Short mmCIF file of C-alpha atoms in Angstrom, two decimals:
data_model
loop_
_atom_site.label_atom_id
_atom_site.label_comp_id
_atom_site.label_asym_id
_atom_site.label_seq_id
_atom_site.Cartn_x
_atom_site.Cartn_y
_atom_site.Cartn_z
CA MET C 1152 12.67 -16.48 -20.91
CA ASP C 1153 14.19 -13.84 -19.34
CA LEU C 1154 17.52 -11.69 -19.99
CA HIS C 1155 19.16 -10.47 -17.29
CA LEU C 1156 21.43 -7.42 -17.60
CA TYR C 1157 23.75 -7.11 -14.53
CA PHE C 1158 24.50 -3.40 -12.42
CA GLY C 1159 26.61 -4.18 -9.78
CA ASN C 1160 24.53 -7.12 -7.62
CA GLU C 1161 21.23 -5.41 -9.34
CA PHE C 1162 20.21 -7.23 -12.88
CA ILE C 1163 16.69 -5.62 -15.18
CA GLU C 1164 15.31 -8.15 -17.23
CA TYR C 1165 14.23 -7.70 -21.34
CA LYS C 1166 12.67 -9.57 -23.46
CA ILE C 1167 13.83 -12.67 -25.89
CA SER C 1168 11.87 -16.06 -27.65
CA LYS C 1169 13.21 -17.79 -29.51
CA CYS C 1170 13.28 -18.77 -33.29
CA ASN C 1171 14.78 -21.56 -35.24
CA ASN C 1172 16.85 -22.72 -31.63
CA GLU C 1173 18.25 -18.81 -31.82
CA THR C 1174 17.55 -16.95 -28.73
CA ILE C 1175 16.30 -13.21 -29.92
CA LYS C 1176 15.32 -9.87 -28.45
CA GLN C 1177 11.64 -8.38 -29.66
CA PRO C 1178 9.27 -6.20 -28.87
CA ASN C 1179 6.77 -6.79 -25.79
CA THR C 1180 2.95 -7.37 -28.10
CA ILE C 1181 0.74 -4.55 -27.50
CA LYS C 1182 -3.53 -4.86 -27.63
CA ILE C 1183 -4.50 -3.04 -29.68
CA GLN C 1184 -7.48 -1.20 -28.27
CA ASN C 1185 -10.64 0.79 -30.37
CA GLY C 1186 -7.90 0.12 -33.13
CA TYR C 1187 -5.43 2.57 -32.01
CA LYS C 1188 -1.83 0.87 -32.91
CA CYS C 1189 1.65 2.43 -32.00
CA PRO C 1190 3.30 4.92 -35.22
CA ASP C 1191 5.66 3.43 -37.20
CA HIS C 1192 7.81 6.07 -35.20
CA GLN C 1193 10.76 7.07 -36.30
CA TYR C 1194 13.44 9.60 -34.39
CA LYS C 1195 16.75 11.19 -34.87
CA THR C 1196 19.16 10.28 -31.94
CA ARG C 1197 22.41 12.71 -30.79
CA MET C 1198 25.20 11.54 -28.13
CA ILE C 1199 25.86 14.27 -25.83
CA SER C 1200 28.05 12.84 -23.46
CA ARG C 1201 29.65 9.35 -22.63
CA SER C 1202 30.76 9.82 -19.08
CA PRO C 1203 27.76 10.36 -18.11
CA LEU C 1204 26.25 8.80 -21.21
CA ILE C 1205 23.13 11.17 -22.48
CA ILE C 1206 21.86 11.22 -25.80
CA TYR C 1207 19.23 13.36 -26.83
CA ILE C 1208 16.69 12.15 -28.57
CA GLU C 1209 14.84 14.51 -31.57
CA LYS C 1210 11.20 14.14 -32.28
CA PHE C 1211 10.42 11.52 -29.53
CA LEU C 1212 6.53 12.06 -28.75
CA THR C 1213 4.54 13.50 -31.38
CA LYS C 1214 2.74 16.59 -31.04
CA ASP C 1215 -1.34 14.20 -30.87
CA GLU C 1216 1.05 12.29 -28.02
CA MET C 1217 1.80 15.08 -25.78
CA LYS C 1218 -1.29 16.41 -26.10
CA HIS C 1219 -3.02 13.12 -24.55
CA LEU C 1220 -0.19 13.60 -21.77
CA ILE C 1221 -1.26 17.25 -20.99
CA GLU C 1222 -4.66 16.41 -20.80
CA LEU C 1223 -4.76 12.89 -18.52
CA ALA C 1224 -2.33 14.60 -15.82
CA GLU C 1225 -4.27 18.18 -16.04
CA PRO C 1226 -6.57 17.00 -13.92
CA TRP C 1227 -4.12 15.59 -11.58
CA PHE C 1228 -1.43 18.22 -11.14
CA GLN C 1229 0.19 18.25 -7.23
CA PRO C 1230 2.67 20.27 -5.61
CA SER C 1231 5.93 17.93 -6.04
CA THR C 1232 7.31 15.96 -3.80
CA ILE C 1233 10.80 14.40 -3.27
CA PHE C 1234 12.34 11.62 -0.98
CA ASP C 1235 13.97 13.07 1.84
CA LYS C 1236 16.64 11.21 4.08
CA ASP C 1237 14.75 8.09 5.72
CA GLY C 1238 12.59 8.19 2.30
CA ILE C 1239 9.91 9.99 2.87
CA LEU C 1240 7.91 12.43 0.44
CA VAL C 1241 7.90 15.69 1.32
CA LEU C 1242 7.54 18.72 0.33
CA ASP C 1243 10.44 20.79 0.22
CA LYS C 1244 11.31 23.90 -1.11
CA HIS C 1245 14.09 22.58 -3.18
CA ARG C 1246 11.69 21.74 -5.85
CA THR C 1247 8.88 24.33 -6.59
CA SER C 1248 6.71 22.74 -9.55
CA SER C 1249 3.13 20.10 -9.97
CA THR C 1250 3.21 17.08 -10.64
CA ALA C 1251 0.73 14.86 -11.55
CA SER C 1252 1.39 10.85 -12.38
CA ILE C 1253 -0.08 9.04 -15.62
CA GLU C 1254 -1.36 5.08 -13.88
CA ARG C 1255 0.62 2.32 -15.72
CA HIS C 1256 -0.96 1.09 -19.65
CA GLU C 1257 -3.81 3.94 -18.00
CA THR C 1258 -4.62 4.47 -22.07
CA PRO C 1259 -2.85 2.29 -25.78
CA ILE C 1260 -1.45 6.06 -25.96
CA VAL C 1261 0.50 6.01 -22.59
CA LYS C 1262 1.04 1.93 -23.79
CA CYS C 1263 2.38 2.58 -27.38
CA ILE C 1264 4.44 6.02 -25.10
CA GLU C 1265 5.71 3.15 -22.29
CA GLN C 1266 7.47 0.53 -24.62
CA ARG C 1267 9.18 2.82 -27.30
CA PHE C 1268 10.35 4.27 -24.01
CA ALA C 1269 11.67 0.59 -22.96
CA GLU C 1270 12.63 -0.21 -26.06
CA PHE C 1271 15.46 2.29 -26.18
CA GLN C 1272 16.58 0.93 -23.63
CA GLY C 1273 17.41 -2.69 -25.62
CA ASN C 1274 13.68 -3.41 -25.17
CA VAL C 1275 13.77 -3.83 -21.60
CA ASP C 1276 10.72 -4.76 -19.50
CA VAL C 1277 7.70 -2.18 -19.36
CA GLU C 1278 7.46 -3.11 -15.91
CA TYR C 1279 10.75 -2.00 -15.33
CA LEU C 1280 9.84 1.84 -16.36
CA GLU C 1281 9.03 3.85 -13.49
CA PRO C 1282 5.34 5.72 -13.94
CA LEU C 1283 5.33 7.81 -16.31
CA GLN C 1284 5.02 11.30 -14.52
CA VAL C 1285 4.31 14.75 -15.07
CA VAL C 1286 6.03 18.10 -14.21
CA LYS C 1287 4.72 22.11 -14.87
CA TYR C 1288 6.21 24.82 -14.08
CA VAL C 1289 6.00 28.09 -14.11
CA GLU C 1290 7.69 31.63 -13.48
CA THR C 1291 9.87 30.37 -10.57
CA GLN C 1292 9.63 27.44 -10.25
CA GLU C 1293 11.92 24.98 -9.88
CA PHE C 1294 13.63 22.20 -9.08
CA LYS C 1295 17.60 23.33 -7.14
CA PRO C 1296 20.32 21.24 -8.38
CA HIS C 1297 20.12 16.90 -7.65
CA PHE C 1298 20.51 13.30 -8.21
CA ASP C 1299 17.54 11.35 -9.70
CA TRP C 1300 19.26 7.90 -8.10
CA PHE C 1301 18.35 6.43 -4.53
CA THR C 1302 20.75 7.15 -1.76
CA ASP C 1303 17.91 5.03 0.90
CA LEU C 1304 18.15 1.44 0.99
CA ASP C 1305 15.10 0.72 2.09
CA ALA C 1306 13.95 2.86 -1.08
CA ILE C 1307 16.31 0.66 -3.16
CA ASP C 1308 15.10 -2.71 -1.60
CA LYS C 1309 11.45 -2.01 -2.12
CA ILE C 1310 11.64 -1.04 -5.59
CA GLY C 1311 15.41 -1.36 -6.52
CA GLN C 1312 17.99 1.63 -7.70
CA ARG C 1313 16.71 4.35 -10.66
CA ILE C 1314 19.62 3.21 -13.71
CA THR C 1315 17.67 5.28 -15.75
CA THR C 1316 16.24 8.64 -16.93
CA PHE C 1317 14.50 10.07 -19.66
CA PHE C 1318 13.24 13.76 -19.31
CA THR C 1319 10.73 14.52 -22.59
CA TYR C 1320 9.70 18.18 -23.09
CA LEU C 1321 5.72 19.07 -23.44
CA GLN C 1322 5.48 22.20 -23.87
CA SER C 1323 6.89 25.38 -23.57
CA ASN C 1324 6.33 29.11 -24.57
CA CYS C 1325 9.43 29.72 -23.37
CA SER C 1326 13.70 29.90 -23.93
CA GLN C 1327 14.54 29.63 -20.35
CA ALA C 1328 13.90 27.17 -17.69
CA ALA C 1329 15.93 24.74 -19.26
CA THR C 1330 17.84 21.62 -18.14
CA GLU C 1331 20.81 21.93 -17.06
CA PHE C 1332 23.80 19.44 -15.47
CA LEU C 1333 26.01 21.53 -13.17
CA ASN C 1334 29.05 19.62 -13.85
CA ILE C 1335 29.71 18.60 -17.57
CA LYS C 1336 30.72 21.94 -18.16
CA PHE C 1337 30.25 23.04 -21.01
CA ASN C 1338 33.13 23.35 -23.97
CA LYS C 1339 33.42 25.08 -27.00
CA ALA C 1340 35.57 22.62 -29.18
CA LEU C 1341 32.83 19.97 -28.23
CA HIS C 1342 29.53 21.42 -27.94
CA LYS C 1343 29.46 24.74 -30.91
CA ARG C 1344 28.10 22.33 -32.57
CA PHE C 1345 25.01 21.68 -30.20
CA CYS C 1346 23.74 25.30 -30.06
CA ASP C 1347 20.50 24.37 -31.53
CA ILE C 1348 19.49 22.14 -28.63
CA LEU C 1349 22.25 23.55 -25.98
CA ILE C 1350 22.22 27.02 -24.58
CA CYS C 1351 24.69 29.58 -25.58
CA ASP C 1352 25.27 32.23 -24.46
CA LYS C 1353 28.30 34.89 -22.71
CA ASN C 1354 27.45 32.87 -19.93
CA SER C 1355 27.97 28.96 -20.92
CA ALA C 1356 31.72 28.87 -20.37
CA GLU C 1357 30.77 28.82 -16.38
CA ARG C 1358 28.14 26.63 -16.31
CA GLY C 1359 27.32 22.90 -17.16
CA ILE C 1360 24.64 21.74 -20.10
CA ARG C 1361 22.55 23.54 -20.33
CA PHE C 1362 19.33 21.11 -22.58
CA ARG C 1363 16.27 23.63 -24.33
CA PRO C 1364 13.06 23.09 -23.51
CA LEU C 1365 12.02 22.06 -27.43
CA ALA C 1366 9.17 20.21 -26.86
CA GLY C 1367 8.96 16.35 -27.83
CA ASN C 1368 12.96 15.47 -27.44
CA SER C 1369 14.20 13.49 -24.43
CA ILE C 1370 16.93 13.73 -23.09
CA PHE C 1371 18.21 10.19 -21.89
CA TRP C 1372 20.77 8.96 -19.09
CA PHE C 1373 22.02 7.34 -17.49
CA ASN C 1374 22.36 7.41 -13.54
CA ILE C 1375 24.85 5.17 -12.21
CA ASP C 1376 27.93 3.23 -13.66
CA GLU C 1377 28.28 -0.57 -13.93
CA GLN C 1378 28.99 -0.70 -10.57
CA GLY C 1379 25.48 -0.44 -10.32
CA LYS C 1380 27.18 3.46 -7.49
CA GLY C 1381 25.73 6.75 -8.30
CA ASP C 1382 26.84 8.37 -10.79
CA ARG C 1383 27.34 11.97 -9.20
CA LEU C 1384 28.02 13.51 -12.78
CA THR C 1385 24.73 12.96 -13.41
CA ILE C 1386 23.67 16.55 -11.01
CA HIS C 1387 21.19 18.14 -12.94
CA ALA C 1388 19.07 21.39 -11.60
CA GLY C 1389 14.99 21.98 -13.43
CA ARG C 1390 15.74 25.80 -13.76
CA PRO C 1391 13.01 28.00 -13.37
CA PRO C 1392 10.83 29.78 -16.85
CA ILE C 1393 11.69 32.78 -16.82
CA LYS C 1394 8.58 35.88 -16.38
CA ASP C 1395 5.71 34.69 -17.59
CA GLY C 1396 6.04 31.60 -19.23
CA TYR C 1397 5.57 28.04 -18.92
CA LYS C 1398 7.17 24.62 -19.60
CA ILE C 1399 5.46 20.85 -19.41
CA GLY C 1400 7.88 17.69 -18.75
CA LEU C 1401 7.82 13.61 -18.63
CA ASN C 1402 9.65 12.26 -16.38
CA THR C 1403 10.48 8.83 -17.26
CA TRP C 1404 12.35 5.91 -14.19
CA THR C 1405 13.79 2.87 -15.21
CA HIS C 1406 15.12 1.11 -12.44
CA THR C 1407 16.31 -2.26 -11.45
CA LYS C 1408 13.36 -4.17 -10.04
CA ARG C 1409 9.55 -3.88 -11.08
CA VAL C 1410 8.39 -1.12 -9.77
CA PRO C 1411 4.73 -1.70 -8.33
CA VAL C 1412 1.71 -0.43 -10.20
CA LYS C 1413 0.82 0.61 -6.95
CA LEU C 1414 3.86 2.86 -6.63
CA ARG C 1415 2.47 6.24 -7.52
CA ILE C 1416 3.75 10.16 -6.33
CA ASN C 1417 0.72 11.44 -5.79
CA GLU C 1418 -0.85 8.50 -4.04
CA ASP C 1419 0.60 8.64 -0.68
CA LYS C 1420 0.28 12.48 1.73
CA PRO C 1421 2.62 14.36 1.80
CA VAL C 1422 4.86 15.69 5.08
CA ASN C 1423 5.47 19.76 4.71
CA ARG C 1424 9.12 19.87 5.18
CA SER C 1425 8.97 23.17 3.15
#
């Protein structure tokens, strides 16, 4: 049985079951392969913003999981792309990082990670997650201010709107290369207590909140409001690393429709419009 959660005219499905005539949510079962078992994972959450909803998750991935994802991605990195106004994947100077997609359920470890992202949202069906995307930034590479929600109606009709985002840091060798939410201005009274995860410096009052690239930690946010409209407060940027620096992260998006397994950012050859 499926439970539908509505966003405007769209819905996403949750896995539920019946027990003694009582309907309850229940995690999807992950088949164990080669003796691997999903870890009984512990993490800590911190509410950063209520509108838009932004939750910071500490220790969301383990060291072994991060290493595994990087090793899977390494042979497949290609120049990152963006969707243009016509819904076509293109190369653009707006986004200059490298990207590699991970096959859905590619390994037992990947299954466990996917399930954790789904369960964090109330046990969303994993099929509504876009295949995991590893992204790498080196010196001067960045993703300029952008939204994760779609404006192209054809893309929304095909694979649904991107309603939530997780950005998880996998590796970094510098204190810069922040993820900045430009329209959520740093407020000393509200944000000073988060200076262990936010950049707090003399420029903070003139900037949006900037998350430090701390490996294993994840930023989760809703891209759209309850009416299904894109939230303009979610505009954000992947800032470039400092000299000789690098950052590797993981993009995880949840859609309002099941995402075809064949949808991988690197599969279609992009048009070069940089």
